Coordinates of C-alpha atoms in Angstrom, one line a residue:
X244 CA -24.2 47.3 -128.4
X245 CA -27.6 48.0 -127.2
X246 CA -27.6 51.7 -127.4
X247 CA -24.8 52.5 -129.8
X248 CA -22.6 54.1 -127.2
X249 CA -19.1 55.2 -128.1
X250 CA -16.3 53.9 -126.0
X251 CA -16.3 57.2 -124.0
X252 CA -20.0 57.0 -123.4
X253 CA -19.9 53.3 -122.3
X254 CA -17.1 54.2 -119.8
X255 CA -19.2 57.1 -118.5
X256 CA -22.1 54.6 -117.9
X257 CA -19.7 52.1 -116.2
X258 CA -18.4 55.0 -113.9
X259 CA -21.9 56.1 -113.1
X260 CA -22.9 52.6 -112.0
X261 CA -19.9 52.7 -109.4
X262 CA -20.1 56.3 -108.3
X263 CA -21.3 57.5 -104.9
X264 CA -23.7 59.7 -106.7
X265 CA -24.8 57.1 -109.2
X266 CA -28.6 57.8 -109.2
X267 CA -27.9 61.3 -110.4
X268 CA -25.4 60.4 -112.9
X269 CA -27.5 57.5 -114.1
X270 CA -30.5 59.8 -114.6
X271 CA -28.3 62.1 -116.8
X272 CA -27.6 59.1 -119.1
X273 CA -31.2 57.9 -119.2
X274 CA -32.4 59.8 -122.2
X275 CA -29.3 59.0 -124.3
X276 CA -29.6 55.3 -123.3
X277 CA -33.3 55.0 -124.3
X278 CA -32.9 56.9 -127.5
X279 CA -29.8 54.8 -128.6
X280 CA -31.8 51.6 -127.8
X281 CA -34.9 52.9 -129.7
X282 CA -32.8 53.6 -132.7
X283 CA -31.8 49.9 -132.7
X284 CA -35.3 48.6 -132.2
X285 CA -35.3 48.1 -128.4
X286 CA -38.3 50.0 -127.1
X287 CA -41.2 50.0 -124.6
X288 CA -41.1 47.7 -121.6
X289 CA -37.9 46.0 -122.7
X290 CA -36.0 49.2 -122.9
X291 CA -37.3 50.4 -119.5
X292 CA -36.5 47.0 -118.0
X293 CA -33.0 47.2 -119.3
X294 CA -32.5 50.7 -117.8
X295 CA -34.3 49.6 -114.5
X296 CA -31.8 46.8 -114.1
X297 CA -28.8 49.1 -114.8
X298 CA -30.2 51.6 -112.3
X299 CA -30.8 49.0 -109.6
X300 CA -27.3 47.7 -110.0
X301 CA -25.9 51.2 -109.5
X302 CA -27.5 51.2 -106.0
X303 CA -25.5 48.2 -104.6
X304 CA -22.9 47.1 -107.2
X305 CA -19.1 47.8 -107.0
X306 CA -16.1 46.9 -109.0
X307 CA -15.2 43.4 -109.7
X308 CA -11.7 44.0 -108.2
X309 CA -13.4 45.0 -104.9
X310 CA -15.5 41.9 -104.9
X311 CA -12.5 39.6 -105.6
X312 CA -10.5 41.3 -102.8
X313 CA -13.4 41.1 -100.3
X314 CA -14.0 37.4 -101.2
X315 CA -10.3 36.7 -100.6
X316 CA -10.3 38.5 -97.2
X317 CA -13.4 36.6 -96.2
X318 CA -11.9 33.3 -97.2
X319 CA -8.7 34.1 -95.3
X320 CA -10.6 35.2 -92.2
X321 CA -12.7 32.0 -92.2
X322 CA -9.6 29.9 -92.5
X323 CA -7.9 31.8 -89.6
X324 CA -11.0 31.6 -87.4
X325 CA -11.3 27.8 -88.1
X326 CA -7.8 26.8 -87.6
X327 CA -6.1 29.6 -85.5
X328 CA -8.9 31.2 -83.5
X329 CA -6.6 32.4 -80.7
X330 CA -4.3 34.4 -82.9
X331 CA -7.3 35.7 -85.1
X332 CA -9.2 36.8 -82.0
X333 CA -6.2 38.5 -80.5
X334 CA -5.7 40.4 -83.8
X335 CA -9.3 41.5 -83.7
X336 CA -9.1 42.6 -80.1
X337 CA -5.9 44.6 -80.9
X338 CA -7.6 46.5 -83.7
X339 CA -10.8 47.9 -81.9
X340 CA -13.0 49.6 -82.6
X341 CA -13.7 47.6 -85.7
X342 CA -16.2 45.1 -87.2
X343 CA -19.6 44.1 -86.1
X344 CA -18.9 42.4 -82.8
X345 CA -17.7 43.9 -79.6
X346 CA -14.7 42.6 -77.7
X347 CA -17.0 41.0 -75.2
X348 CA -18.7 38.9 -77.9
X349 CA -15.3 38.1 -79.5
X350 CA -14.0 36.7 -76.2
X351 CA -17.2 34.8 -75.4
X352 CA -17.1 33.1 -78.8
X353 CA -13.5 32.1 -78.6
X354 CA -14.0 30.7 -75.2
X355 CA -16.9 28.6 -76.5
X356 CA -14.4 27.2 -79.1
X357 CA -12.1 25.9 -76.4
X358 CA -9.6 28.8 -76.2
X359 CA -8.6 29.9 -72.7
X360 CA -8.7 33.7 -72.0
X361 CA -6.4 35.0 -69.2
X362 CA -7.2 38.1 -67.2
X363 CA -5.1 41.2 -67.3
X364 CA -2.1 41.0 -65.1
X365 CA 0.5 43.7 -64.5
X366 CA 3.4 41.2 -64.6
X367 CA 2.2 39.1 -67.5
X368 CA 0.2 41.2 -69.9
X369 CA 1.4 43.3 -72.9
X370 CA 0.0 46.6 -73.8
X371 CA -2.4 44.7 -76.1
X372 CA -3.7 41.2 -76.2
X373 CA -1.0 38.5 -76.5
X374 CA -0.7 34.7 -77.0
X375 CA 0.7 32.7 -74.1
X376 CA 0.9 29.1 -72.9
X377 CA -2.4 28.0 -71.5
X378 CA -2.9 26.8 -67.9
X379 CA -5.0 23.9 -69.0
X380 CA -4.9 21.7 -72.0
X381 CA -6.8 22.8 -75.0
X382 CA -10.2 21.2 -75.0
X383 CA -11.9 21.6 -78.5
X384 CA -15.5 20.5 -77.5
X385 CA -17.3 22.9 -80.1
X386 CA -18.1 21.2 -83.3
X387 CA -16.2 24.0 -85.2
X388 CA -13.3 24.2 -82.8
X389 CA -9.8 24.0 -84.3
X390 CA -8.1 20.5 -84.5
X391 CA -4.8 22.4 -83.8
X392 CA -3.9 22.9 -80.1
X393 CA -4.3 26.6 -79.3
X394 CA -2.5 29.0 -77.0
X395 CA -4.3 31.1 -74.5
X396 CA -5.1 34.8 -75.0
X397 CA -3.9 37.2 -72.4
X398 CA -5.8 40.3 -72.1
X399 CA -3.9 43.6 -72.7
X400 CA -3.4 46.3 -70.1
X401 CA -4.8 48.9 -72.4
X402 CA -8.2 47.2 -72.3
X403 CA -8.6 48.4 -68.7
X404 CA -10.7 51.4 -68.2
X405 CA -9.0 54.7 -67.1
X406 CA -5.7 53.3 -68.3
X407 CA -5.2 53.7 -72.0
X408 CA -2.3 53.0 -74.3
X409 CA 0.2 55.4 -72.9
X410 CA -0.2 54.3 -69.4
X411 CA 0.0 50.7 -70.5
X412 CA 3.2 51.3 -72.3
X413 CA 4.6 53.0 -69.1
X414 CA 3.9 49.9 -67.1
X415 CA 5.5 47.7 -69.8
X416 CA 8.6 49.9 -70.1
X417 CA 9.1 50.0 -66.2
X418 CA 8.6 46.2 -66.0
X419 CA 11.2 45.7 -68.8
X420 CA 13.7 48.1 -67.1
X421 CA 13.3 47.1 -63.5
X422 CA 12.0 43.5 -63.6
X423 CA 8.6 42.1 -62.4
X424 CA 6.8 44.1 -59.8
X425 CA 7.2 42.7 -56.3
X426 CA 4.1 44.1 -54.6
X427 CA 1.4 46.8 -55.1
X428 CA 3.6 49.6 -53.4
X429 CA 6.5 48.7 -55.8
X430 CA 4.1 49.0 -58.7
X431 CA 2.7 52.4 -57.7
X432 CA 6.1 53.9 -56.9
X433 CA 7.6 52.8 -60.2
X434 CA 4.7 53.6 -62.5
X435 CA 3.1 56.6 -60.8
X436 CA -0.4 55.7 -62.1
X437 CA -3.5 57.7 -60.9
X438 CA -5.9 56.5 -58.4
X439 CA -8.7 55.7 -61.0
X440 CA -6.2 53.7 -63.1
X441 CA -5.1 51.8 -59.9
X442 CA -8.7 51.0 -58.8
X443 CA -9.6 49.9 -62.4
X444 CA -6.6 47.6 -62.4
X445 CA -7.5 46.2 -59.0
X446 CA -11.2 45.6 -60.1
X447 CA -9.9 43.8 -63.1
X448 CA -7.9 41.4 -60.9
X449 CA -4.7 42.7 -62.5
X450 CA -2.7 42.6 -59.3
X451 CA -3.2 38.9 -58.8
X452 CA 0.5 38.1 -59.1
X453 CA 1.7 40.6 -56.5
X454 CA 2.6 39.8 -52.9
X455 CA 0.7 37.6 -50.6
X456 CA -2.9 38.0 -49.7
X457 CA -4.6 37.7 -46.3
X458 CA -5.8 34.2 -47.3
X459 CA -2.2 33.0 -47.5
X460 CA -2.3 32.4 -51.2
X461 CA -0.1 34.1 -53.8
X462 CA -1.4 37.4 -55.0
X463 CA -4.0 39.9 -53.9
X464 CA -7.6 39.2 -54.3
X465 CA -9.6 42.1 -55.8
X466 CA -11.1 43.6 -52.6
X467 CA -7.6 43.5 -50.9
X468 CA -6.1 45.2 -54.0
X469 CA -8.8 47.8 -54.1
X470 CA -8.3 48.7 -50.4
X471 CA -4.5 48.7 -50.6
X472 CA -4.5 50.7 -53.9
X473 CA -6.6 53.4 -52.2
X474 CA -4.3 53.6 -49.3
X475 CA -1.1 53.7 -51.4
X476 CA -2.3 55.9 -54.2
X477 CA 0.1 58.8 -54.5
X478 CA 3.0 57.0 -52.9
X479 CA 6.4 58.0 -54.5
X480 CA 10.0 57.0 -54.2
X481 CA 10.5 59.9 -51.8
X482 CA 8.3 58.1 -49.1
X483 CA 9.8 55.6 -46.7
X484 CA 8.8 52.1 -47.8
X485 CA 6.1 50.4 -45.7
X486 CA 5.1 53.5 -43.8
X487 CA 1.9 54.5 -45.7
X488 CA -1.0 54.6 -43.2
X489 CA -4.2 52.5 -43.7
X490 CA -2.6 49.6 -45.6
X491 CA -3.8 46.9 -43.2
X492 CA -6.6 45.2 -44.9
X493 CA -9.6 44.2 -42.7
X494 CA -11.3 40.9 -43.1
X495 CA -13.2 41.2 -46.4
X496 CA -15.4 38.7 -48.0
X497 CA -14.2 37.5 -51.4
X498 CA -16.2 38.4 -54.5
X499 CA -18.9 36.1 -55.4
X500 CA -18.8 34.6 -58.9
X501 CA -21.6 37.0 -60.0
X502 CA -19.6 40.0 -58.5
X503 CA -16.5 38.8 -60.2
X504 CA -18.2 38.7 -63.7
X505 CA -19.7 42.2 -63.0
X506 CA -16.2 43.5 -61.9
X507 CA -14.7 42.1 -65.2
X508 CA -17.4 43.8 -67.2
X509 CA -17.0 47.3 -65.4
X510 CA -13.2 47.1 -65.7
X511 CA -12.6 45.8 -69.2
X512 CA -16.0 45.4 -70.9
X513 CA -15.4 41.6 -71.2
X514 CA -15.5 38.6 -69.0
X515 CA -12.8 35.9 -69.6
X516 CA -14.3 33.3 -67.4
X517 CA -18.1 33.6 -67.2
X518 CA -21.0 35.1 -68.9
X519 CA -23.8 37.2 -67.1
X520 CA -26.6 35.1 -68.5
X521 CA -24.9 31.9 -67.2
X522 CA -25.4 33.1 -63.7
X523 CA -29.1 33.4 -64.4
X524 CA -29.6 30.1 -66.2
X525 CA -31.2 28.2 -63.3
X526 CA -33.9 31.0 -62.9
X527 CA -34.4 31.2 -66.6
X528 CA -34.8 27.5 -66.9
X529 CA -37.7 27.7 -64.5
X530 CA -39.3 30.1 -66.9
X531 CA -38.9 27.8 -69.9
X532 CA -36.1 29.8 -71.5
X533 CA -34.2 28.0 -74.2
X534 CA -30.5 28.5 -74.5
X535 CA -29.1 29.5 -77.9
X536 CA -27.4 26.2 -78.5
X537 CA -30.6 24.3 -78.1
X538 CA -32.5 26.3 -80.7
X539 CA -30.6 24.4 -83.4
X540 CA -32.6 21.3 -82.5
X541 CA -35.9 22.9 -81.6
X542 CA -38.8 22.3 -83.9
X543 CA -39.7 24.8 -86.6
X544 CA -42.6 27.2 -85.7
X545 CA -42.3 26.2 -82.0
X546 CA -43.2 28.7 -79.4
X547 CA -40.0 29.6 -77.5
X548 CA -38.5 32.0 -74.9
X549 CA -35.0 33.2 -75.3
X550 CA -32.9 35.6 -73.2
X551 CA -29.6 37.3 -73.5
X552 CA -27.5 40.5 -73.7
X553 CA -28.3 42.8 -76.5
X554 CA -25.4 42.9 -78.9
X555 CA -26.9 44.8 -81.9
X556 CA -30.1 46.7 -82.9
X557 CA -30.5 47.1 -86.6
X558 CA -33.3 48.6 -88.6
X559 CA -32.5 48.8 -92.3
X560 CA -34.4 51.2 -94.4
X561 CA -35.5 48.3 -96.7
X562 CA -37.0 46.3 -94.0
X563 CA -40.3 48.3 -93.8
X564 CA -40.1 49.0 -90.1
X565 CA -38.8 45.6 -89.0
X566 CA -36.1 45.7 -86.4
X567 CA -33.5 43.0 -86.0
X568 CA -31.9 42.3 -82.5
X569 CA -28.8 40.3 -81.7
X570 CA -28.9 38.6 -78.4
X571 CA -26.1 36.6 -76.7
X572 CA -26.1 34.0 -73.9
X573 CA -23.5 31.8 -72.5
X574 CA -24.0 29.2 -75.3
X575 CA -24.2 31.3 -78.5
X576 CA -25.9 34.0 -80.5
X577 CA -29.6 34.5 -81.2
X578 CA -31.2 36.4 -84.1
X579 CA -34.5 38.1 -83.2
X580 CA -36.8 39.6 -85.7
X581 CA -39.1 42.2 -84.3
X582 CA -42.1 42.9 -86.8
X583 CA -42.9 46.6 -87.3
X584 CA -46.1 46.6 -85.2
X585 CA -44.4 45.0 -82.3
X586 CA -41.4 47.3 -82.6
X587 CA -43.7 50.4 -82.4
X588 CA -45.4 49.0 -79.3
X589 CA -42.4 47.9 -77.3
X590 CA -39.6 50.1 -78.8
X591 CA -38.9 51.8 -75.4
X592 CA -38.4 48.5 -73.6
X593 CA -36.2 47.2 -76.3
X594 CA -34.0 50.3 -76.4
X595 CA -33.7 51.0 -72.6
X596 CA -32.4 47.6 -71.4
X597 CA -29.1 45.8 -72.0
X598 CA -30.6 42.4 -71.5
X599 CA -33.9 41.2 -72.8
X600 CA -36.3 38.2 -72.5
X601 CA -38.1 37.4 -75.8
X602 CA -41.3 35.4 -76.2
X603 CA -41.6 34.4 -79.9
X604 CA -41.8 31.8 -82.5
X605 CA -38.8 29.8 -83.8
X606 CA -38.3 30.2 -87.6
X607 CA -36.0 28.0 -89.5
X608 CA -35.3 28.9 -93.1
X609 CA -32.4 27.4 -95.4
X610 CA -30.3 26.6 -92.3
X611 CA -30.8 30.0 -90.6
X612 CA -32.5 30.1 -87.2
X613 CA -34.5 33.2 -86.1
X614 CA -36.9 34.0 -83.4
X615 CA -39.8 36.1 -84.4
X616 CA -40.6 38.2 -81.4
X617 CA -44.2 38.4 -80.0
X618 CA -43.4 40.1 -76.7
X619 CA -40.3 41.7 -75.2
X620 CA -39.5 41.9 -71.5
X621 CA -36.6 43.6 -69.7
X622 CA -34.2 41.2 -68.1
X623 CA -32.3 42.2 -65.0
X624 CA -28.8 41.0 -65.6
X625 CA -26.8 43.7 -63.8
X626 CA -25.2 45.0 -67.1
X627 CA -25.4 48.4 -68.7
X628 CA -27.3 49.2 -71.8
X629 CA -24.4 48.9 -74.2
X630 CA -24.9 47.5 -77.8
X631 CA -23.8 48.4 -81.4
X632 CA -27.0 50.1 -82.6
X633 CA -28.3 51.1 -86.0
X634 CA -25.0 51.0 -87.9

């Protein structure tokens, strides 16, 4: 109507606005569009403004059918996360790599919402994450926790490093065929897993249901399992049972809570019971560091200190050099804005460490809470530098 386009020309313009090479295709139609509008009395700034709006839309717009589908997926996802967080999180864990958040962040979030997460276990885990009866009653303390009682999430065998899907399926098939594994030697003989895979399973606490440990309790603790797995690695059905040398476990101190968390992170990349920053909370409190949960009630424009594991680093081209960091502590997520001058000064520190302490100013806008960084410090949390960066 504005430029006198035929139906075919109008459809070409529509396609250009949705094309992957829309700037070039839009430029090809510019003169025809302006000429058509001029013939109908639309000239000067008005004509240029119409073209500018069409051109701008071509840079981010997409078909209405896509937006409707996207909105429906978002609505369904929100509903599932609100009312069925255990099943929703298990599904996300079973379709990695995907999405914005790592498995570690997903597990930490679902735990905050009251869902129990059980460690990998060779007699109870599937190849992927599964839902099982919880060991403790569901406790929906989070304000957005589901009102529906939730099952527990059992971590899958394939989440253990050096194992993989094929080895996990081998363990499942052998367990289904021959019944639960009686002890570690039985497991090694029947599965034939490599030493690295056995040591990773031991570090993850996956042998906790096998045999009786030196402490008299059911199951091997991690250090006992590591020792025994090293001694029995390579044992086959051709060996006489119980004759492998070096399986007598000496007196070993159990892992401390910090060591247990770090072992979880090394073996599976996640921790089903604790968060590394939680172990540092007493020391951080002495330095005036505010937990993520308390930022919601902290005054706007307040000077704050926050600390956490780095989950993301983002630097959009349209942000004029500003970098955005995602931090996570045991209570929640923290959005950190690093202005361009600060980023240029402290980029090496921000990129080289997996955990950071930020000195900054709280900024609350339309319900969103951010911390505008003024200074960045490395935080020794014993975790590797692992984040989803610049995607």
